[in-house]
Amino acid sequence: MKKKVILSGSTVTGDLTLGNYIGAMNNWKKLSKDYNCHYFLADLHALTTAQDPKKLQERIFSFFAQYLALGLDPEENTIFVQSHIHEHAELAWILTCLTPMGNLNRMTQFKEKSQHTSNINAGLFSYPVLMAADILLYSADLVPVGEDQRQHMELCRDIVVFFENRYGEGILKMPEAYIGKQGARVMSLQDPKKKMSKSDENEKNFVSILDTPKKIEKKIKSAQTDSDTVVSFDSENKTGLANLLTIYSVLSEKPIDDIVKDYEGRMYGHLKVDLAELVVETLTPIQSAYADYMKNKDYLEELMRKGAVKARVRAQETLKNVYKATGLVPRS
Ligand code: TYM
């Protein structure tokens, strides 16, 4: 039987965080065996905020190495860089011409982002259309993402309907979001009402997967909790503690109830010390694999090239069918 297709990616800004790892990449790795997985670096999406060209290029290599270090096997999966497949931008344009402004205006991530920047460019506004193109180009069945991408996924599904209404069915595949039951929204360490984000200006709010053990300990020990002392899970009233328990549970693969029992009669501080240790234990092998990959840029470039060759096959096929359906002449 043909394996179902999975596609997901991350925008190349900052370094991947514990939030990305728990909400997305941890699932990516698990899905690799049973699905035909495509994981890419969304570098075109990164351009929606101002980027220093030299740093962006370095970060693309660093992100690629981070994906590999997380255990994504380039033989088993198709791992590639978005801008290396020009079909993403082409399909995005066609879909942009089908997407009403009103639908894009409702995107909460656009509203949030545009509140914090003076650079409200058209790319930032149409960001979710490019994301839809990423997904539809590979006829993905499933898209493993964190909770924050749910609205973008719904828009992607709406775009399929807009396309079908204009050009007919059977050309674009209707994708489904795959959102994990636990850890789909890891919260900021200092402000647990908002999500942990790699582009947060305050680095105390997130743990980067490349943070040193010392930094990790410091950040987790100083994570905001409440003035109570009993360890219990209450995501409404004890958001900070609930966030730490969730991270603990996902990384240790232990149910939250069991963890709560383990800390009966013990203080928050004990939990924080143990959690910091667990995070360091999880990230140390990833960091050492990362350091090895970063020593060999030529190898990374070679893998990028191979990934693009693999990815292009599916992308070209979809774009050819879209061109035919829309009345454009497919490139021979
Ligand atoms: P990005 O780079 O913000 O995040 C990458 C993945 O990590 C998830 N995530 C989180 N999960 C749990 N808790 C958090 N605090 C947290 N922060 C981030 C995100 O939900 C995401 O799954 N627009 C996307 C990139 C993208 C994409 C795509 C994804 C572009 N095209 C096509 C899937 C399919 C983004 O910026 O993710």
Short mmCIF file of C-alpha atoms and ligand atoms in Angstrom, two decimals:
data_model
loop_
_atom_site.label_atom_id
_atom_site.label_comp_id
_atom_site.label_asym_id
_atom_site.label_seq_id
_atom_site.Cartn_x
_atom_site.Cartn_y
_atom_site.Cartn_z
CA MET A 1 0.00 0.00 0.00
CA LYS A 2 1.17 3.51 -0.79
CA LYS A 3 2.25 5.47 2.27
CA LYS A 4 0.31 8.62 3.12
CA VAL A 5 2.14 11.89 2.53
CA ILE A 6 3.18 14.20 5.33
CA LEU A 7 4.53 17.69 4.98
CA SER A 8 5.67 20.19 7.58
CA GLY A 9 8.21 22.92 8.08
CA SER A 10 9.52 25.66 10.28
CA THR A 11 10.26 29.29 9.49
CA VAL A 12 13.97 30.02 9.53
CA THR A 13 14.09 32.58 12.34
CA GLY A 14 16.00 32.29 15.62
CA ASP A 15 16.94 28.76 16.67
CA LEU A 16 14.44 25.97 17.22
CA THR A 17 12.99 25.97 20.72
CA LEU A 18 11.71 23.39 23.11
CA GLY A 19 8.25 24.51 21.93
CA ASN A 20 9.05 23.59 18.32
CA TYR A 21 10.58 20.33 19.43
CA ILE A 22 7.68 19.27 21.64
CA GLY A 23 4.88 20.66 19.48
CA ALA A 24 6.21 19.57 16.11
CA MET A 25 9.61 17.95 15.52
CA ASN A 26 9.17 15.23 18.11
CA ASN A 27 6.10 14.11 16.17
CA TRP A 28 7.88 14.51 12.83
CA LYS A 29 10.45 11.99 13.92
CA LYS A 30 7.84 9.50 15.13
CA LEU A 31 5.88 9.74 11.86
CA SER A 32 8.94 9.13 9.68
CA LYS A 33 8.61 5.35 9.71
CA ASP A 34 5.02 5.00 8.57
CA TYR A 35 4.57 7.95 6.23
CA ASN A 36 6.19 9.47 3.18
CA CYS A 37 7.49 12.54 5.01
CA HIS A 38 8.55 15.89 3.59
CA TYR A 39 10.17 18.32 6.00
CA PHE A 40 11.36 21.67 4.77
CA LEU A 41 12.93 24.91 5.92
CA ALA A 42 10.58 27.82 5.28
CA ASP A 43 13.21 30.37 4.26
CA LEU A 44 10.87 32.34 1.98
CA HIS A 45 8.54 32.77 4.95
CA ALA A 46 11.48 34.19 6.92
CA LEU A 47 11.65 37.10 4.47
CA THR A 48 8.33 38.44 5.78
CA THR A 49 10.41 40.01 8.55
CA ALA A 50 13.58 42.01 7.85
CA GLN A 51 16.60 39.70 7.68
CA ASP A 52 20.31 40.35 7.58
CA PRO A 53 21.29 38.46 4.38
CA LYS A 54 24.53 37.02 5.79
CA LYS A 55 22.85 35.85 8.98
CA LEU A 56 19.92 34.37 7.08
CA GLN A 57 22.23 32.27 4.96
CA GLU A 58 24.10 31.04 8.04
CA ARG A 59 20.82 30.25 9.73
CA ILE A 60 19.60 28.17 6.78
CA PHE A 61 22.62 25.90 7.22
CA SER A 62 22.18 25.91 10.98
CA PHE A 63 18.48 24.97 10.68
CA PHE A 64 19.25 22.20 8.25
CA ALA A 65 21.81 20.84 10.73
CA GLN A 66 19.25 21.19 13.54
CA TYR A 67 16.70 19.12 11.59
CA LEU A 68 19.28 16.38 11.04
CA ALA A 69 20.48 16.53 14.65
CA LEU A 70 16.89 16.05 15.82
CA GLY A 71 17.08 12.65 14.21
CA LEU A 72 15.36 13.26 10.87
CA ASP A 73 17.01 10.85 8.49
CA PRO A 74 17.60 12.38 5.03
CA GLU A 75 17.33 8.97 3.38
CA GLU A 76 14.03 8.07 5.02
CA ASN A 77 12.51 11.58 4.66
CA THR A 78 12.62 14.27 2.01
CA ILE A 79 14.33 17.21 3.71
CA PHE A 80 14.70 20.37 1.66
CA VAL A 81 14.86 24.15 1.51
CA GLN A 82 11.67 25.90 0.36
CA SER A 83 13.38 28.44 -1.93
CA HIS A 84 15.15 25.63 -3.82
CA ILE A 85 11.80 24.56 -5.26
CA HIS A 86 10.54 27.54 -7.26
CA GLU A 87 7.13 25.87 -7.60
CA HIS A 88 6.26 27.08 -4.05
CA ALA A 89 6.29 30.72 -5.12
CA GLU A 90 4.48 29.94 -8.37
CA LEU A 91 1.64 28.01 -6.78
CA ALA A 92 1.43 30.66 -4.04
CA TRP A 93 0.75 33.30 -6.69
CA ILE A 94 -2.06 31.28 -8.27
CA LEU A 95 -3.62 30.68 -4.85
CA THR A 96 -3.19 34.35 -3.89
CA CYS A 97 -5.43 35.21 -6.82
CA LEU A 98 -8.15 32.96 -5.35
CA THR A 99 -7.94 34.04 -1.71
CA PRO A 100 -10.23 36.85 -0.57
CA MET A 101 -8.57 39.64 1.44
CA GLY A 102 -11.27 39.18 4.07
CA ASN A 103 -10.10 35.63 4.87
CA LEU A 104 -6.52 36.81 5.31
CA ASN A 105 -7.69 39.72 7.45
CA ARG A 106 -9.06 37.26 9.97
CA MET A 107 -5.72 35.57 10.63
CA THR A 108 -4.86 36.12 14.28
CA GLN A 109 -1.16 35.54 13.72
CA PHE A 110 -1.08 38.39 11.19
CA LYS A 111 -2.91 40.64 13.63
CA GLU A 112 -0.48 39.80 16.44
CA LYS A 113 2.62 40.12 14.29
CA SER A 114 1.54 43.40 12.74
CA GLN A 115 1.02 44.88 16.20
CA HIS A 116 4.69 44.35 16.98
CA THR A 117 6.29 45.64 13.80
CA SER A 118 6.31 48.74 11.61
CA ASN A 119 7.21 46.50 8.64
CA ILE A 120 3.70 45.36 7.70
CA ASN A 121 4.50 44.16 4.20
CA ALA A 122 2.25 42.34 1.71
CA GLY A 123 4.25 39.13 2.27
CA LEU A 124 3.36 39.14 5.96
CA PHE A 125 -0.29 39.48 5.00
CA SER A 126 -0.25 36.69 2.42
CA TYR A 127 2.05 34.44 4.49
CA PRO A 128 -0.69 31.77 5.01
CA VAL A 129 -1.22 31.50 1.23
CA LEU A 130 2.43 30.57 0.75
CA MET A 131 1.96 28.07 3.56
CA ALA A 132 -1.04 26.59 1.73
CA ALA A 133 1.07 26.31 -1.43
CA ASP A 134 3.79 24.46 0.55
CA ILE A 135 1.24 21.89 1.64
CA LEU A 136 -0.79 21.52 -1.56
CA LEU A 137 2.24 21.25 -3.81
CA TYR A 138 3.09 17.87 -2.25
CA SER A 139 -0.54 16.64 -2.05
CA ALA A 140 0.00 16.18 1.67
CA ASP A 141 -2.55 14.08 3.55
CA LEU A 142 -1.39 15.17 6.98
CA VAL A 143 0.37 18.25 8.32
CA PRO A 144 1.88 17.83 11.80
CA VAL A 145 1.91 21.26 13.47
CA GLY A 146 1.42 22.95 16.83
CA GLU A 147 -1.84 24.52 17.92
CA ASP A 148 -0.77 28.00 16.69
CA GLN A 149 -1.01 26.82 13.07
CA ARG A 150 -4.60 25.56 13.33
CA GLN A 151 -6.13 28.68 11.76
CA HIS A 152 -3.63 28.64 8.89
CA MET A 153 -4.54 25.01 8.27
CA GLU A 154 -8.23 25.89 8.14
CA LEU A 155 -7.48 28.61 5.61
CA CYS A 156 -5.48 26.12 3.55
CA ARG A 157 -8.53 23.86 3.45
CA ASP A 158 -10.72 26.82 2.45
CA ILE A 159 -8.28 27.60 -0.36
CA VAL A 160 -8.72 24.06 -1.72
CA VAL A 161 -12.47 24.74 -1.88
CA PHE A 162 -11.94 28.12 -3.62
CA PHE A 163 -9.73 26.35 -6.15
CA GLU A 164 -12.23 23.54 -6.71
CA ASN A 165 -15.09 26.00 -7.17
CA ARG A 166 -13.16 27.78 -9.91
CA TYR A 167 -11.23 24.97 -11.59
CA GLY A 168 -12.77 21.65 -10.54
CA GLU A 169 -12.00 18.80 -8.18
CA GLY A 170 -9.22 16.20 -8.12
CA ILE A 171 -6.30 18.55 -8.68
CA LEU A 172 -5.49 19.65 -5.15
CA LYS A 173 -5.62 17.26 -2.21
CA MET A 174 -7.55 18.31 0.90
CA PRO A 175 -5.04 18.12 3.79
CA GLU A 176 -5.70 17.51 7.49
CA ALA A 177 -3.86 19.09 10.40
CA TYR A 178 -2.19 16.64 12.76
CA ILE A 179 -2.01 18.31 16.15
CA GLY A 180 -0.60 16.28 19.07
CA LYS A 181 -2.79 15.73 22.12
CA GLN A 182 -0.13 16.99 24.49
CA GLY A 183 2.40 19.79 24.12
CA ALA A 184 0.74 21.38 21.10
CA ARG A 185 1.08 24.75 22.80
CA VAL A 186 4.19 25.07 24.95
CA MET A 187 4.03 28.34 26.82
CA SER A 188 6.60 31.08 27.46
CA LEU A 189 8.64 30.49 30.64
CA GLN A 190 8.30 34.03 32.01
CA ASP A 191 4.86 34.81 30.66
CA PRO A 192 2.94 31.51 30.56
CA LYS A 193 -0.16 33.15 29.10
CA LYS A 194 1.59 33.43 25.72
CA LYS A 195 3.21 30.72 23.60
CA MET A 196 6.92 29.99 23.63
CA SER A 197 8.32 31.58 20.47
CA LYS A 198 11.75 31.44 18.86
CA SER A 199 11.44 35.06 17.76
CA ASP A 200 10.73 36.33 21.28
CA GLU A 201 12.98 39.28 22.13
CA ASN A 202 13.35 38.13 25.74
CA GLU A 203 15.44 34.99 25.61
CA LYS A 204 14.39 34.02 29.14
CA ASN A 205 11.01 33.14 27.65
CA PHE A 206 12.25 30.16 25.69
CA VAL A 207 14.73 27.32 25.80
CA SER A 208 16.57 27.04 22.52
CA ILE A 209 17.55 23.49 21.58
CA LEU A 210 21.12 24.83 21.36
CA ASP A 211 21.22 26.46 24.83
CA THR A 212 24.07 25.40 27.13
CA PRO A 213 23.16 23.26 30.18
CA LYS A 214 23.86 26.27 32.41
CA LYS A 215 21.46 28.47 30.48
CA ILE A 216 18.80 25.76 30.47
CA GLU A 217 19.03 25.32 34.24
CA LYS A 218 18.87 29.06 34.81
CA LYS A 219 15.87 29.54 32.51
CA ILE A 220 13.88 26.65 33.96
CA LYS A 221 14.68 27.48 37.58
CA SER A 222 13.55 31.07 37.05
CA ALA A 223 10.39 30.06 35.12
CA GLN A 224 7.35 31.88 36.42
CA THR A 225 5.07 29.79 38.63
CA ASP A 226 2.55 30.76 41.36
CA SER A 227 2.79 31.26 45.11
CA ASP A 228 1.19 27.92 45.98
CA THR A 229 3.52 25.09 46.97
CA VAL A 230 1.56 21.92 46.17
CA VAL A 231 2.47 20.40 42.80
CA SER A 232 -0.79 19.82 40.90
CA PHE A 233 -1.92 20.21 37.28
CA ASP A 234 -4.28 23.16 36.71
CA SER A 235 -3.88 24.80 33.32
CA GLU A 236 -6.34 27.60 34.19
CA ASN A 237 -5.01 28.78 37.53
CA LYS A 238 -1.47 27.43 37.60
CA THR A 239 -0.47 27.98 33.98
CA GLY A 240 3.27 28.22 34.61
CA LEU A 241 3.41 24.99 36.59
CA ALA A 242 1.08 23.23 34.14
CA ASN A 243 3.46 24.20 31.33
CA LEU A 244 6.45 22.73 33.18
CA LEU A 245 4.52 19.54 33.93
CA THR A 246 3.54 19.22 30.27
CA ILE A 247 7.14 19.60 29.11
CA TYR A 248 8.19 17.04 31.73
CA SER A 249 5.49 14.62 30.65
CA VAL A 250 6.29 14.79 26.92
CA LEU A 251 10.04 14.46 27.41
CA SER A 252 9.82 11.64 29.97
CA GLU A 253 6.84 9.96 28.26
CA LYS A 254 5.25 9.68 31.73
CA PRO A 255 1.59 10.61 32.32
CA ILE A 256 1.14 13.93 34.17
CA ASP A 257 -0.78 12.24 37.02
CA ASP A 258 2.21 10.00 37.76
CA ILE A 259 4.56 12.98 37.81
CA VAL A 260 2.23 14.85 40.18
CA LYS A 261 2.25 11.80 42.50
CA ASP A 262 6.06 11.68 42.42
CA TYR A 263 6.14 15.26 43.73
CA GLU A 264 3.67 14.81 46.56
CA GLY A 265 5.01 16.65 49.59
CA ARG A 266 7.84 18.20 47.54
CA MET A 267 8.34 21.78 46.40
CA TYR A 268 8.16 23.39 42.94
CA GLY A 269 11.94 23.86 43.18
CA HIS A 270 12.51 20.11 43.19
CA LEU A 271 10.43 19.70 40.07
CA LYS A 272 12.31 22.51 38.34
CA VAL A 273 15.71 21.00 39.15
CA ASP A 274 14.64 17.60 37.81
CA LEU A 275 13.02 19.10 34.73
CA ALA A 276 16.15 21.09 33.91
CA GLU A 277 18.14 17.88 34.17
CA LEU A 278 15.71 16.07 31.88
CA VAL A 279 15.84 18.86 29.29
CA VAL A 280 19.65 18.87 29.36
CA GLU A 281 19.67 15.08 29.01
CA THR A 282 17.32 15.30 26.01
CA LEU A 283 19.20 18.10 24.28
CA THR A 284 22.82 17.07 24.89
CA PRO A 285 22.93 14.35 22.20
CA ILE A 286 21.10 16.66 19.79
CA GLN A 287 23.65 19.41 20.41
CA SER A 288 26.59 17.14 19.88
CA ALA A 289 25.14 15.80 16.61
CA TYR A 290 24.47 19.43 15.59
CA ALA A 291 28.09 20.42 16.23
CA ASP A 292 29.26 17.54 14.04
CA TYR A 293 26.94 18.45 11.15
CA MET A 294 27.99 22.10 11.31
CA LYS A 295 31.63 21.12 10.78
CA ASN A 296 30.80 19.96 7.28
CA LYS A 297 28.92 22.61 5.28
CA ASP A 298 29.72 20.84 1.99
CA TYR A 299 27.91 17.77 3.25
CA LEU A 300 24.92 19.90 4.29
CA GLU A 301 24.87 21.54 0.87
CA GLU A 302 24.98 18.13 -0.78
CA LEU A 303 22.02 16.95 1.31
CA MET A 304 20.10 20.13 0.46
CA ARG A 305 20.69 19.44 -3.21
CA LYS A 306 19.58 15.81 -2.93
CA GLY A 307 16.52 16.79 -0.90
CA ALA A 308 15.51 19.33 -3.55
CA VAL A 309 15.89 16.76 -6.34
CA LYS A 310 13.55 14.39 -4.47
CA ALA A 311 11.03 17.09 -3.54
CA ARG A 312 10.88 18.58 -7.02
CA VAL A 313 9.34 15.44 -8.54
CA ARG A 314 6.07 15.81 -6.60
CA ALA A 315 6.09 19.60 -6.80
CA GLN A 316 6.46 19.66 -10.59
CA GLU A 317 3.67 17.13 -11.06
CA THR A 318 1.18 19.18 -9.02
CA LEU A 319 2.14 22.46 -10.64
CA LYS A 320 1.79 20.95 -14.10
CA ASN A 321 -1.77 19.84 -13.25
CA VAL A 322 -2.57 23.23 -11.75
CA TYR A 323 -1.25 25.00 -14.87
CA LYS A 324 -3.43 22.80 -17.07
CA ALA A 325 -6.51 23.41 -14.92
CA THR A 326 -6.03 27.18 -14.80
CA GLY A 327 -5.43 27.54 -18.54
CA LEU A 328 -1.72 28.30 -18.31
CA VAL A 329 0.55 26.37 -20.66
CA PRO A 330 2.64 23.84 -18.69
CA ARG A 331 6.41 24.24 -19.24
CA SER A 332 7.69 21.51 -21.49
P1 TYM B 1 7.17 27.87 13.21
O1 TYM B 1 8.52 27.97 12.63
O2 TYM B 1 6.68 29.03 14.00
O3 TYM B 1 7.08 26.59 14.12
C1 TYM B 1 7.43 25.29 13.66
C2 TYM B 1 6.48 24.28 14.27
O4 TYM B 1 6.53 24.37 15.70
C3 TYM B 1 5.22 24.57 16.23
N1 TYM B 1 5.35 25.45 17.40
C4 TYM B 1 4.92 25.11 18.62
N2 TYM B 1 4.32 24.01 19.10
C5 TYM B 1 4.03 23.97 20.42
N3 TYM B 1 4.29 25.00 21.26
C6 TYM B 1 4.89 26.14 20.83
N4 TYM B 1 5.15 27.13 21.66
C7 TYM B 1 5.24 26.22 19.45
N5 TYM B 1 5.83 27.18 18.69
C8 TYM B 1 5.88 26.68 17.44
C9 TYM B 1 4.45 25.25 15.12
O5 TYM B 1 3.06 25.06 15.28
C10 TYM B 1 5.01 24.56 13.90
O6 TYM B 1 4.35 23.34 13.71
N6 TYM B 1 4.12 28.83 9.42
C11 TYM B 1 4.94 27.81 10.00
C12 TYM B 1 5.96 27.23 9.02
C13 TYM B 1 5.35 26.69 7.78
C14 TYM B 1 4.62 25.48 7.66
C15 TYM B 1 4.28 25.39 6.29
C16 TYM B 1 4.25 24.50 8.56
C17 TYM B 1 5.43 27.27 6.56
N7 TYM B 1 4.78 26.49 5.66
C18 TYM B 1 3.55 24.30 5.81
C19 TYM B 1 3.52 23.41 8.07
C20 TYM B 1 3.17 23.32 6.72
C21 TYM B 1 5.73 28.40 11.15
O7 TYM B 1 6.07 29.54 11.15
O8 TYM B 1 6.11 27.50 12.09
#
